[in-house]
mmCIF file of N, CA and C in Angstrom:
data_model
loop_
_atom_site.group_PDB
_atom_site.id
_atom_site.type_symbol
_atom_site.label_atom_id
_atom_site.label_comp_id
_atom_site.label_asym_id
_atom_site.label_seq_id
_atom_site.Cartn_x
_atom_site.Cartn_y
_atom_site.Cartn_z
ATOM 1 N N UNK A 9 0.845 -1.174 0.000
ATOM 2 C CA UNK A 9 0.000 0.000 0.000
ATOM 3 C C UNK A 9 0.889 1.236 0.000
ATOM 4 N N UNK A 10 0.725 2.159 -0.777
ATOM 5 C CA UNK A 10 1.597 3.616 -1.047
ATOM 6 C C UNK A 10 0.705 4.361 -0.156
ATOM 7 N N UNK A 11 1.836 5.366 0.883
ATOM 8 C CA UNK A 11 1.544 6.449 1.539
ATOM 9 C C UNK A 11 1.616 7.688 0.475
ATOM 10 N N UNK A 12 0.622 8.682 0.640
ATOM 11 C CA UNK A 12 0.620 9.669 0.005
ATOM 12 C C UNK A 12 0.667 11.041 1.348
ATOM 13 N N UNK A 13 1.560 11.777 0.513
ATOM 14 C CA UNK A 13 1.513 12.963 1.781
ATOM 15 C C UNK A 13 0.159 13.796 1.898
ATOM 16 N N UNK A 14 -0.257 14.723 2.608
ATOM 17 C CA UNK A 14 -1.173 14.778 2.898
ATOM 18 C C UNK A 14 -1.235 16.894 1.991
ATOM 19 N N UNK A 15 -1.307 16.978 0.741
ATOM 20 C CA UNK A 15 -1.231 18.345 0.112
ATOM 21 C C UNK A 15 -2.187 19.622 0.770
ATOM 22 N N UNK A 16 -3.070 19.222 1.418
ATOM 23 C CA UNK A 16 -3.496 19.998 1.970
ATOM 24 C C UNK A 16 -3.226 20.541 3.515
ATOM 25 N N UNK A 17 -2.382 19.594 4.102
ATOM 26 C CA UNK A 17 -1.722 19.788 5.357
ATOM 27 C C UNK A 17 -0.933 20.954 5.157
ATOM 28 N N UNK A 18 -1.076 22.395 5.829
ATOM 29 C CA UNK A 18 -0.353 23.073 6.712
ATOM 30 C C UNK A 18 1.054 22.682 6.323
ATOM 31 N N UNK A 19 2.164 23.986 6.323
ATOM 32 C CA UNK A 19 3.509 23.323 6.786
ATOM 33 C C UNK A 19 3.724 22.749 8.396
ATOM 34 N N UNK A 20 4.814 21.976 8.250
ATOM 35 C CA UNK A 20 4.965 21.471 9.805
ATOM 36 C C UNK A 20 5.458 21.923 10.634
ATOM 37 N N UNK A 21 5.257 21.803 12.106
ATOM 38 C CA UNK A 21 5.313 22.409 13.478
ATOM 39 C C UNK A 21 7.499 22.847 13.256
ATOM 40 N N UNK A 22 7.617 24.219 13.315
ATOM 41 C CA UNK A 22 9.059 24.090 13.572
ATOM 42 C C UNK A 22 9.789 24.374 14.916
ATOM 43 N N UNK A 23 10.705 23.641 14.658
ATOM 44 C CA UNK A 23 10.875 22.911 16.323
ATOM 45 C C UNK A 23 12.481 23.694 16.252
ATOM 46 N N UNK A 24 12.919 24.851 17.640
ATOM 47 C CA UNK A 24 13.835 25.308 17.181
ATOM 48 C C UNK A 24 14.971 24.804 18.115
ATOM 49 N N UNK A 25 16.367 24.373 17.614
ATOM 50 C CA UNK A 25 17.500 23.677 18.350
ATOM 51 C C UNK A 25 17.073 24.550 20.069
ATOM 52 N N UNK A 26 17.963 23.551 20.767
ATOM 53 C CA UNK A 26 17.848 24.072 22.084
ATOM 54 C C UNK A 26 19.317 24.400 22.879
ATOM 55 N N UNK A 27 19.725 25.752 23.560
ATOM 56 C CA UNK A 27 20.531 25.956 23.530
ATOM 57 C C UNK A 27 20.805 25.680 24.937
ATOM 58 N N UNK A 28 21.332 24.675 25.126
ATOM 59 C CA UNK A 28 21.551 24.493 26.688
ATOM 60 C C UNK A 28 22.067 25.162 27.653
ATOM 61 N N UNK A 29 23.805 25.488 26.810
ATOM 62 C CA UNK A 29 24.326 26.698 27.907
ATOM 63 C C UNK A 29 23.912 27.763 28.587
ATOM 64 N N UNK A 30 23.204 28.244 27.595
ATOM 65 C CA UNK A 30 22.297 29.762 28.013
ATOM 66 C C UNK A 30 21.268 29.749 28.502
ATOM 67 N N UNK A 31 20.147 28.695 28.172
ATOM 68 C CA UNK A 31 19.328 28.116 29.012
ATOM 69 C C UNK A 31 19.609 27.653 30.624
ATOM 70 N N UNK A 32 20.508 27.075 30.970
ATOM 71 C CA UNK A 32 21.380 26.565 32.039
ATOM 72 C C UNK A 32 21.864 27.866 32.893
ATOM 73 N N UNK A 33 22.387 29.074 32.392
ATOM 74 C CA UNK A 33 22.835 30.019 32.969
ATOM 75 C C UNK A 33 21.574 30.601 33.347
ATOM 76 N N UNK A 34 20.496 31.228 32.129
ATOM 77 C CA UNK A 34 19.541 31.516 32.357
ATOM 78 C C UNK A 34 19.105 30.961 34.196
ATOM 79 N N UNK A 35 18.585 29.702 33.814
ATOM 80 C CA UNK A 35 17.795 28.752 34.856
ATOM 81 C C UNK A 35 18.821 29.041 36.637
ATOM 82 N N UNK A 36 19.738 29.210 35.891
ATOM 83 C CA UNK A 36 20.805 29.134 37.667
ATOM 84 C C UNK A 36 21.032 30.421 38.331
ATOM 85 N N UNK A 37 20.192 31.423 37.504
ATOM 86 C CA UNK A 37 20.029 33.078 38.082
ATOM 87 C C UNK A 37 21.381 33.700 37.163
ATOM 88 N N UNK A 38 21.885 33.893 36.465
ATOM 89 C CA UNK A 38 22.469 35.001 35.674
ATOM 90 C C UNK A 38 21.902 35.487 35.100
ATOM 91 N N UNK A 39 22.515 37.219 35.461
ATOM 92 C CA UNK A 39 21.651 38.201 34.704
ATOM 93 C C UNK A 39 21.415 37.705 32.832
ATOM 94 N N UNK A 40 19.955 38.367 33.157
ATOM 95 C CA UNK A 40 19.836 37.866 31.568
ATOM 96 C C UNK A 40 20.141 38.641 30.508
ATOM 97 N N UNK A 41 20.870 40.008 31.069
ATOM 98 C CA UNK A 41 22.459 40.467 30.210
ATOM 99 C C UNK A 41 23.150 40.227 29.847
ATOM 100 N N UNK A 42 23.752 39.474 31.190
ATOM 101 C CA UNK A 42 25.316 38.597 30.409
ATOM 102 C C UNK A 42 24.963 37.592 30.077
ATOM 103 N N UNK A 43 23.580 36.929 29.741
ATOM 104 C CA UNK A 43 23.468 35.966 28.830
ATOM 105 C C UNK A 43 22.818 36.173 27.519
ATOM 106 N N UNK A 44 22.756 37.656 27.675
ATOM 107 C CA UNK A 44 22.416 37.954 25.993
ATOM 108 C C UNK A 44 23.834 38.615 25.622
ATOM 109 N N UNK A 45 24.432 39.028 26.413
ATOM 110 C CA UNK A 45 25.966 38.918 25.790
ATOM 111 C C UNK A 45 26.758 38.206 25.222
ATOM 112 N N UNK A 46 26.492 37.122 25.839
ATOM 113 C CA UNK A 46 27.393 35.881 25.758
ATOM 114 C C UNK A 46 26.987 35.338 24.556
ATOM 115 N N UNK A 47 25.584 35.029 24.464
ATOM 116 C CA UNK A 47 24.724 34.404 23.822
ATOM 117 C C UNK A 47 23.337 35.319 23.235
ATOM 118 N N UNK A 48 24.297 36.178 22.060
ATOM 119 C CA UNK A 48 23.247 37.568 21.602
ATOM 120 C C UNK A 48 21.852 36.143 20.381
ATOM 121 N N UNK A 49 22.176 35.501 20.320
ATOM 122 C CA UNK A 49 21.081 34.467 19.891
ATOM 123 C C UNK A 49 20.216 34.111 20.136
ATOM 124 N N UNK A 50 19.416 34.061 21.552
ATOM 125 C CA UNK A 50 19.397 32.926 22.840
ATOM 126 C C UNK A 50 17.676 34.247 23.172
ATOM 127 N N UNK A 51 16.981 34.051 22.479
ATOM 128 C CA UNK A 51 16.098 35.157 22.264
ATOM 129 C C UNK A 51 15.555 35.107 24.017
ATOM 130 N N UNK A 52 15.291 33.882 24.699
ATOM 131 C CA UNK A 52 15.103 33.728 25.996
ATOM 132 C C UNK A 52 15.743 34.768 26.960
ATOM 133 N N UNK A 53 16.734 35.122 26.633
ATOM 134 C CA UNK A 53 17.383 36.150 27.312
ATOM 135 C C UNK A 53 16.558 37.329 27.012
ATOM 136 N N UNK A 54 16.635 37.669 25.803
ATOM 137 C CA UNK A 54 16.231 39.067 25.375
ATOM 138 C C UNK A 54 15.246 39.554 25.322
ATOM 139 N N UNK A 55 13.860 38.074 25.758
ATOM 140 C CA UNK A 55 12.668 38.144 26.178
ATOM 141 C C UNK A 55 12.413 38.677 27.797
ATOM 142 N N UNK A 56 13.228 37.933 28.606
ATOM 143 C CA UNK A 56 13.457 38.361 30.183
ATOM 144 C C UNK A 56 13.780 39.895 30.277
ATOM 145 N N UNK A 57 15.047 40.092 29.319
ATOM 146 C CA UNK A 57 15.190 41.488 29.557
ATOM 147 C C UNK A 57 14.096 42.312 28.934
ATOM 148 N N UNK A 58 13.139 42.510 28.138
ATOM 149 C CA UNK A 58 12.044 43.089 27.745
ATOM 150 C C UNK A 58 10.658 42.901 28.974
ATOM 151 N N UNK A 59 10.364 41.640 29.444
ATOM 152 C CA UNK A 59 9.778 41.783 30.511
ATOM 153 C C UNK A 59 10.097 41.945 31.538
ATOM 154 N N UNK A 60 11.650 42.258 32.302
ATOM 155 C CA UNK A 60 11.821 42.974 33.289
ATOM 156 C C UNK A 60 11.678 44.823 32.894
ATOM 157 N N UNK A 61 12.041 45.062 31.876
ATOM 158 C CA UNK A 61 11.904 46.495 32.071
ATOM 159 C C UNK A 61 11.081 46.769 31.688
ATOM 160 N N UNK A 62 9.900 46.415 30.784
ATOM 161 C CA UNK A 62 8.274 46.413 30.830
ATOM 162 C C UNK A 62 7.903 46.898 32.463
ATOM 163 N N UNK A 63 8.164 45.917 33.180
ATOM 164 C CA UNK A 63 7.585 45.849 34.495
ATOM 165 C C UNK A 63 8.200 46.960 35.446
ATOM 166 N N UNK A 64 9.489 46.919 34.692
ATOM 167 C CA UNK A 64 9.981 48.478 35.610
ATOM 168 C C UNK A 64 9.124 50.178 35.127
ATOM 169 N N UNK A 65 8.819 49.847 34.143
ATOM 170 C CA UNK A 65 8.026 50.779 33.343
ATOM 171 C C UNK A 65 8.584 51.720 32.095
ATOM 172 N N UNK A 66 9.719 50.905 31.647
ATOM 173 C CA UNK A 66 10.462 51.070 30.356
ATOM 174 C C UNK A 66 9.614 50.847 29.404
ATOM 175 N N UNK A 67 8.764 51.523 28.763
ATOM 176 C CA UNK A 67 8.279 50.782 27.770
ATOM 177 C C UNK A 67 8.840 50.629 26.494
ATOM 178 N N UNK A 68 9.685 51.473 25.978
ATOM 179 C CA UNK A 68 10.755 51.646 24.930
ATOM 180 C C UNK A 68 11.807 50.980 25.063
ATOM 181 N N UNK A 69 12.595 50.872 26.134
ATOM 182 C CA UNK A 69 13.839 50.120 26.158
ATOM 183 C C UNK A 69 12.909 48.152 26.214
ATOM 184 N N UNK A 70 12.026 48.054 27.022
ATOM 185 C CA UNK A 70 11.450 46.684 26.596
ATOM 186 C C UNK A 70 11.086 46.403 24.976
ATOM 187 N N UNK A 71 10.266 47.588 24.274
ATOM 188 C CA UNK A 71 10.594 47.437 22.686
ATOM 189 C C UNK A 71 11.893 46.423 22.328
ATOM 190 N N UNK A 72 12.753 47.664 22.727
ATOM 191 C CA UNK A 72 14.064 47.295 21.813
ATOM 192 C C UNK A 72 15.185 45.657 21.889
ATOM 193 N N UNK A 73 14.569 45.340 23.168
ATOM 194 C CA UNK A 73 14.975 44.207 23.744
ATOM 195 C C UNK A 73 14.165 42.988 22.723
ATOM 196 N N UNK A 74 13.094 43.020 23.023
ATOM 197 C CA UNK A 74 11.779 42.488 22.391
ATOM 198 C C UNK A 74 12.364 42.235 21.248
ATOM 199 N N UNK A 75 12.339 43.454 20.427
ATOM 200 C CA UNK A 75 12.588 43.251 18.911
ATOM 201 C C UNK A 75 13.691 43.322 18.576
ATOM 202 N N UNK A 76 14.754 42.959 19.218
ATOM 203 C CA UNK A 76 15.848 41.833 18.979
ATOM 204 C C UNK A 76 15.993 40.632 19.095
ATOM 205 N N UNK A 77 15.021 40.048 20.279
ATOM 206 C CA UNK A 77 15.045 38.987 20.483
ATOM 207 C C UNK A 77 14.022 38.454 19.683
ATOM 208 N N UNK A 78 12.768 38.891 18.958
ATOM 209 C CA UNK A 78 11.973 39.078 17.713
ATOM 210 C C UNK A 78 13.350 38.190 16.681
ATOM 211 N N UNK A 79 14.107 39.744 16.138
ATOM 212 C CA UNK A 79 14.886 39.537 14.585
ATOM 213 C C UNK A 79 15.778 38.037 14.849
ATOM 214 N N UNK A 80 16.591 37.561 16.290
ATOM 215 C CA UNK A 80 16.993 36.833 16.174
ATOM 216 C C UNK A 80 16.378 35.736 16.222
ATOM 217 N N UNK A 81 15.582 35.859 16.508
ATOM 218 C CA UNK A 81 14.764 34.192 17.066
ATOM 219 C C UNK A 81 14.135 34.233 15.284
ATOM 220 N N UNK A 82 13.757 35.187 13.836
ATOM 221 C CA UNK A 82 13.553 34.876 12.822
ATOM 222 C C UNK A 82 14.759 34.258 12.460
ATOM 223 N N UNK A 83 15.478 34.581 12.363
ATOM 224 C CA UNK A 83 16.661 33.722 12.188
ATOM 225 C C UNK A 83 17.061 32.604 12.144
ATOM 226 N N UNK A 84 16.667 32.144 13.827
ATOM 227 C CA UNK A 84 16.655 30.592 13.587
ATOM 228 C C UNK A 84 15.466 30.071 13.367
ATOM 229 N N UNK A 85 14.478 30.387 13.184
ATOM 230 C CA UNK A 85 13.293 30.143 12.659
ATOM 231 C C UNK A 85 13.582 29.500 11.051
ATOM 232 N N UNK A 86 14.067 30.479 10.329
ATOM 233 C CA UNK A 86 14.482 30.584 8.835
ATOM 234 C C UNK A 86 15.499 28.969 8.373
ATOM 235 N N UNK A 87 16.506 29.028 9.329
ATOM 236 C CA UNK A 87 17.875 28.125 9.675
ATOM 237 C C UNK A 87 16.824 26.828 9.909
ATOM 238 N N UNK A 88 16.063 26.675 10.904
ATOM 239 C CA UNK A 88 15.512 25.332 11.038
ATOM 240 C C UNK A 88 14.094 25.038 10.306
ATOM 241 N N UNK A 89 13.972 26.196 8.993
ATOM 242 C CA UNK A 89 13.222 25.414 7.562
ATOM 243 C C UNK A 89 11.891 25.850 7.732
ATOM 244 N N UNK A 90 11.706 27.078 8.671
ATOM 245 C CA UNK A 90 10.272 28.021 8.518
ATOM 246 C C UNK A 90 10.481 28.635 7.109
ATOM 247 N N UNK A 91 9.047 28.926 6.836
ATOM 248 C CA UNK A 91 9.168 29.842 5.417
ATOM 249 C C UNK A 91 8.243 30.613 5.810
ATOM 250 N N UNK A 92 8.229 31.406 6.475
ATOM 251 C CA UNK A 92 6.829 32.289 6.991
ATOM 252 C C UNK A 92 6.080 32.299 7.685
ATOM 253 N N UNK A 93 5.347 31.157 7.793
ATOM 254 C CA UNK A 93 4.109 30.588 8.581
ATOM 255 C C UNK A 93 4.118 29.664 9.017
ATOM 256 N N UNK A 94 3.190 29.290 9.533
ATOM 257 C CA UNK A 94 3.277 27.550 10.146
ATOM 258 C C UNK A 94 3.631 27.703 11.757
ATOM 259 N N UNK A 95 2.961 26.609 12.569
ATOM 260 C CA UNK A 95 2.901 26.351 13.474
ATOM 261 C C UNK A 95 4.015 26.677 14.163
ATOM 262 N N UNK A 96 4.837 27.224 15.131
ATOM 263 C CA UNK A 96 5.676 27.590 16.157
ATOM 264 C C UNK A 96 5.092 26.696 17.439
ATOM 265 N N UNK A 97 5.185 25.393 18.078
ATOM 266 C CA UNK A 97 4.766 25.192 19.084
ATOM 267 C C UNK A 97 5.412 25.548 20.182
ATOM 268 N N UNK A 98 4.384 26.233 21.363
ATOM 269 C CA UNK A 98 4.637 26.225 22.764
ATOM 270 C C UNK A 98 4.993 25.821 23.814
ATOM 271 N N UNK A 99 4.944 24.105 23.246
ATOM 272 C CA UNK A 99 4.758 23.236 24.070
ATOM 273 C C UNK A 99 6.460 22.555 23.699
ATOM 274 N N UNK A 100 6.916 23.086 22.686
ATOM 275 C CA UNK A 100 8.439 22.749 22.354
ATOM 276 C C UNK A 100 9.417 23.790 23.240
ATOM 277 N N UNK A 101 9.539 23.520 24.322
ATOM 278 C CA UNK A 101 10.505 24.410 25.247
ATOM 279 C C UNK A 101 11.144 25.607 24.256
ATOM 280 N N UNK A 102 12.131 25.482 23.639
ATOM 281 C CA UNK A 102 13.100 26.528 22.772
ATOM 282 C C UNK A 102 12.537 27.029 21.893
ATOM 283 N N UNK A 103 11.436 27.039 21.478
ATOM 284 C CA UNK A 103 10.420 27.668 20.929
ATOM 285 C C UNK A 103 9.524 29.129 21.840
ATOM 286 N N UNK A 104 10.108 28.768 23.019
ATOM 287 C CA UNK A 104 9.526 29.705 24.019
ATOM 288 C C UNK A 104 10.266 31.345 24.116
ATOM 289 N N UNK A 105 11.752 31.270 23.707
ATOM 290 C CA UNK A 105 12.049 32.715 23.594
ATOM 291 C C UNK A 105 11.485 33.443 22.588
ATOM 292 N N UNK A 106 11.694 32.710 21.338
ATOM 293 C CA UNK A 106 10.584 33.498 20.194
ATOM 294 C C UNK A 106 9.329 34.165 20.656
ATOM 295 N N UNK A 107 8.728 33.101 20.900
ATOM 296 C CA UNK A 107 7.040 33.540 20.993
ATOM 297 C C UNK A 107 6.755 34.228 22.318
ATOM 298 N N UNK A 108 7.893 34.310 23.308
ATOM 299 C CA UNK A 108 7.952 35.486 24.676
ATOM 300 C C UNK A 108 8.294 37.081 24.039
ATOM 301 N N UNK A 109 9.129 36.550 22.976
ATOM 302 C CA UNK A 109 9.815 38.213 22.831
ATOM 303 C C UNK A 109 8.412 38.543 21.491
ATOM 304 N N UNK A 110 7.726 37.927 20.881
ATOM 305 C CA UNK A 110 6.478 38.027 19.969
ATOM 306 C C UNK A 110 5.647 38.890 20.745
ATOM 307 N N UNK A 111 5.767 38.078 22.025
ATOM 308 C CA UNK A 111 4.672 38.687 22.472
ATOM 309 C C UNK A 111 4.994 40.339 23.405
ATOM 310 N N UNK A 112 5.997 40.257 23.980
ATOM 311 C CA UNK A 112 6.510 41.514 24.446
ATOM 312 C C UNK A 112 6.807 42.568 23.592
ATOM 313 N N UNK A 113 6.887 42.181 22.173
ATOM 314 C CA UNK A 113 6.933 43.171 21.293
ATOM 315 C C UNK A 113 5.561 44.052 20.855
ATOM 316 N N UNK A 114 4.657 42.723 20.873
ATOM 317 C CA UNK A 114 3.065 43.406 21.080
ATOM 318 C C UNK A 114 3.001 44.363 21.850
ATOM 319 N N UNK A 115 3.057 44.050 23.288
ATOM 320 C CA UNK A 115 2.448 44.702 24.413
ATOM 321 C C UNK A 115 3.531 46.242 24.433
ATOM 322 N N UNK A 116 4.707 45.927 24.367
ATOM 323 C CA UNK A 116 5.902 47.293 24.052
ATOM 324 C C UNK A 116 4.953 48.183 22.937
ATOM 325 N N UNK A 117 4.821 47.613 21.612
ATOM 326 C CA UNK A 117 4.360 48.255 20.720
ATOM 327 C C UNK A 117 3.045 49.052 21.412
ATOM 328 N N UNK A 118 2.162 48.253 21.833
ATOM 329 C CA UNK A 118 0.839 48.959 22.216
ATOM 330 C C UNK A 118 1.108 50.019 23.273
ATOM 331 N N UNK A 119 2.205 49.661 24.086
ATOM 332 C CA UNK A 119 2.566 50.862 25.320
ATOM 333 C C UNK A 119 2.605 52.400 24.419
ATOM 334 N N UNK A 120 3.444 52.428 23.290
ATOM 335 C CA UNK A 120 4.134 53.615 23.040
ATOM 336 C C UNK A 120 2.893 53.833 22.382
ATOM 337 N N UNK A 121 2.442 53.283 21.582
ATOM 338 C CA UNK A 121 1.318 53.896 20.800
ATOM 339 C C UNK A 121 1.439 53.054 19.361
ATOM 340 N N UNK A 122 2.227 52.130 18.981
ATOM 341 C CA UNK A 122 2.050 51.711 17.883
ATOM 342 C C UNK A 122 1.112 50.237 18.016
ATOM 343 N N UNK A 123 0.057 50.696 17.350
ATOM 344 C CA UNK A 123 -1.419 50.023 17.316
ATOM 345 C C UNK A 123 -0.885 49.149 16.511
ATOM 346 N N UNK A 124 -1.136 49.359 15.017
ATOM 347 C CA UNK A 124 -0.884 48.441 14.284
ATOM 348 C C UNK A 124 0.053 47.155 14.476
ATOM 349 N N UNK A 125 1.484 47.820 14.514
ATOM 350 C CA UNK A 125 2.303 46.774 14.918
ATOM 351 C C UNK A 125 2.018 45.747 16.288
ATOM 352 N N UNK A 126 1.461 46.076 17.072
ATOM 353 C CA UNK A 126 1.137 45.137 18.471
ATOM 354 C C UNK A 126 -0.056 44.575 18.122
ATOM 355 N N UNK A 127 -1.112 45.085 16.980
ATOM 356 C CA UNK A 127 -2.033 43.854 16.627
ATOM 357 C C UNK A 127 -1.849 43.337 15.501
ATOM 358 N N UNK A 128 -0.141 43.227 14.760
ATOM 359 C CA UNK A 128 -0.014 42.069 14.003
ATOM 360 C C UNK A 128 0.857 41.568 14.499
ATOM 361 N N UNK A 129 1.213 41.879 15.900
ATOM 362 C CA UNK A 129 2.744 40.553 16.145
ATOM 363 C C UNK A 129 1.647 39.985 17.662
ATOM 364 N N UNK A 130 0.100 40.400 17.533
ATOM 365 C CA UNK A 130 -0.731 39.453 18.452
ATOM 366 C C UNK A 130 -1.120 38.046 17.689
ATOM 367 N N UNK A 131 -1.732 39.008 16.129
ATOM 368 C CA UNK A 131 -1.947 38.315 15.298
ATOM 369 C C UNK A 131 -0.755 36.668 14.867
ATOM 370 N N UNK A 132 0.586 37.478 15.150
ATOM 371 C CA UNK A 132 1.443 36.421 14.516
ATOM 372 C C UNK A 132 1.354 35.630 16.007
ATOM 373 N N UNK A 133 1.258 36.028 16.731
ATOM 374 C CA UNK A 133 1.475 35.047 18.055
ATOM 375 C C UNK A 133 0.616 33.951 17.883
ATOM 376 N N UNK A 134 -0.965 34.759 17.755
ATOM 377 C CA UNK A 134 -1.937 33.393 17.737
ATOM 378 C C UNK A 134 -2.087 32.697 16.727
ATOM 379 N N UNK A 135 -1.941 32.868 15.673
ATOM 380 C CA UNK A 135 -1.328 32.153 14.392
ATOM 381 C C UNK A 135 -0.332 31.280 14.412
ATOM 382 N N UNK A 136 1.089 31.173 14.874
ATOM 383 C CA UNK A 136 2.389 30.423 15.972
ATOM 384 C C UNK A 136 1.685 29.979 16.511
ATOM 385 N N UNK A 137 1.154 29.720 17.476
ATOM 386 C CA UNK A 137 0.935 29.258 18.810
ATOM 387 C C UNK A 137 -0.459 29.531 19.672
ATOM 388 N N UNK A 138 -1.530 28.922 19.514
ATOM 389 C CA UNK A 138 -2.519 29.340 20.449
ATOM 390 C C UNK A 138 -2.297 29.251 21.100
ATOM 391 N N UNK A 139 -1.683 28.100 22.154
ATOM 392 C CA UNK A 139 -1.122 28.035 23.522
ATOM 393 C C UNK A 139 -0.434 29.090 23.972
ATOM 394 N N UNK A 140 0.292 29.566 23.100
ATOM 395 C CA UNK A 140 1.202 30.815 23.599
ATOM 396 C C UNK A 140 0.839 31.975 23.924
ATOM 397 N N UNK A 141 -0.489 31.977 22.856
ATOM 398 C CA UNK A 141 -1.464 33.161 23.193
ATOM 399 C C UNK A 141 -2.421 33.349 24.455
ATOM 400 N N UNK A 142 -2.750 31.966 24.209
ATOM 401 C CA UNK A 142 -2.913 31.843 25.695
ATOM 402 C C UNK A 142 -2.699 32.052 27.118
ATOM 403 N N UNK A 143 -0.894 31.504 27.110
ATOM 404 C CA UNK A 143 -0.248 31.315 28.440
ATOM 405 C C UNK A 143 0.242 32.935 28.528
ATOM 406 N N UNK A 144 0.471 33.601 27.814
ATOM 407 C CA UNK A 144 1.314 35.166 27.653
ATOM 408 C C UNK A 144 0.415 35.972 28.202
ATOM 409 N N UNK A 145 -0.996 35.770 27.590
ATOM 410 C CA UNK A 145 -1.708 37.127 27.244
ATOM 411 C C UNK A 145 -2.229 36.630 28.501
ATOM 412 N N UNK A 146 -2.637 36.034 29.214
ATOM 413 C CA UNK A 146 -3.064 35.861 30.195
ATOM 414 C C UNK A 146 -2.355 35.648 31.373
ATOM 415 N N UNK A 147 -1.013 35.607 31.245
ATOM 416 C CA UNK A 147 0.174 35.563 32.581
ATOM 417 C C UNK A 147 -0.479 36.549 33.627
ATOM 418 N N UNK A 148 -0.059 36.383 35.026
ATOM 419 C CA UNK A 148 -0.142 37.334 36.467
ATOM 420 C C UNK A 148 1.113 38.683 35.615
#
């Protein structure tokens, strides 16, 4: 019996490498400076630093954090065979700095006043990831 692929299926879930070191530093309390120093890749970092100074009441310097950790996390998005769209899961740990700094770029954007941009990188969130949209937009 011949398997046929399925042409109407969606591209598939992309699943992005996992970076242990920085993750590991991350997890053991280093600032998540010197682990976006170390590791300017490692979008997890650059998500922390956007929601700590969100919360300090930076709303611009959380932007800029955000949407670096945004451009890099496209990057490896691109590298591990995204073409645009398609599923980003939530539930894939290293998939989680992307769709943190997605979403901090929203909420940054909506702080300063840019509407548009924070309701298409909501849009791209829940499109990626319902779960993500989920667990973010609804965090304490």
């Amino acid at each position: 019996m011949e398997s046929h692929e399925n042409l109407l299926a969606g591209p598939p879930p992309t699943l992005l490498p996992d970076h242990s070191e920085a993750r590991e530093m991350l997890e053991a309390g280093t600032k998540a400076a010197d682990v976006a120093a170390r590791f300017p890749a490692y979008a997890a970092a650059w998500a922390t630093l956007a929601d700590d100074y969100f919360a300090a009441g930076h709303a611009v310097t959380s932007y800029a954090f955000a949407r670096t950790g945004y451009h890099r996390g496209l990057d490896q998005l691109r590298r591990a065979g995204w073409k645009g769209h398609g599923p980003i899961p939530w539930e894939h740990e290293p998939n989680r700095g992307f769709l943190r700094c997605l979403y901090a770029l929203s909420r940054a954007a909506q702080a300063i006043g840019e509407k548009d941009e924070a309701e298409r990188c909501a849009q791209f969130l829940r499109d990626s990831s319902t779960t993500a949209a989920d667990v973010l937009i609804h965090a304490p």
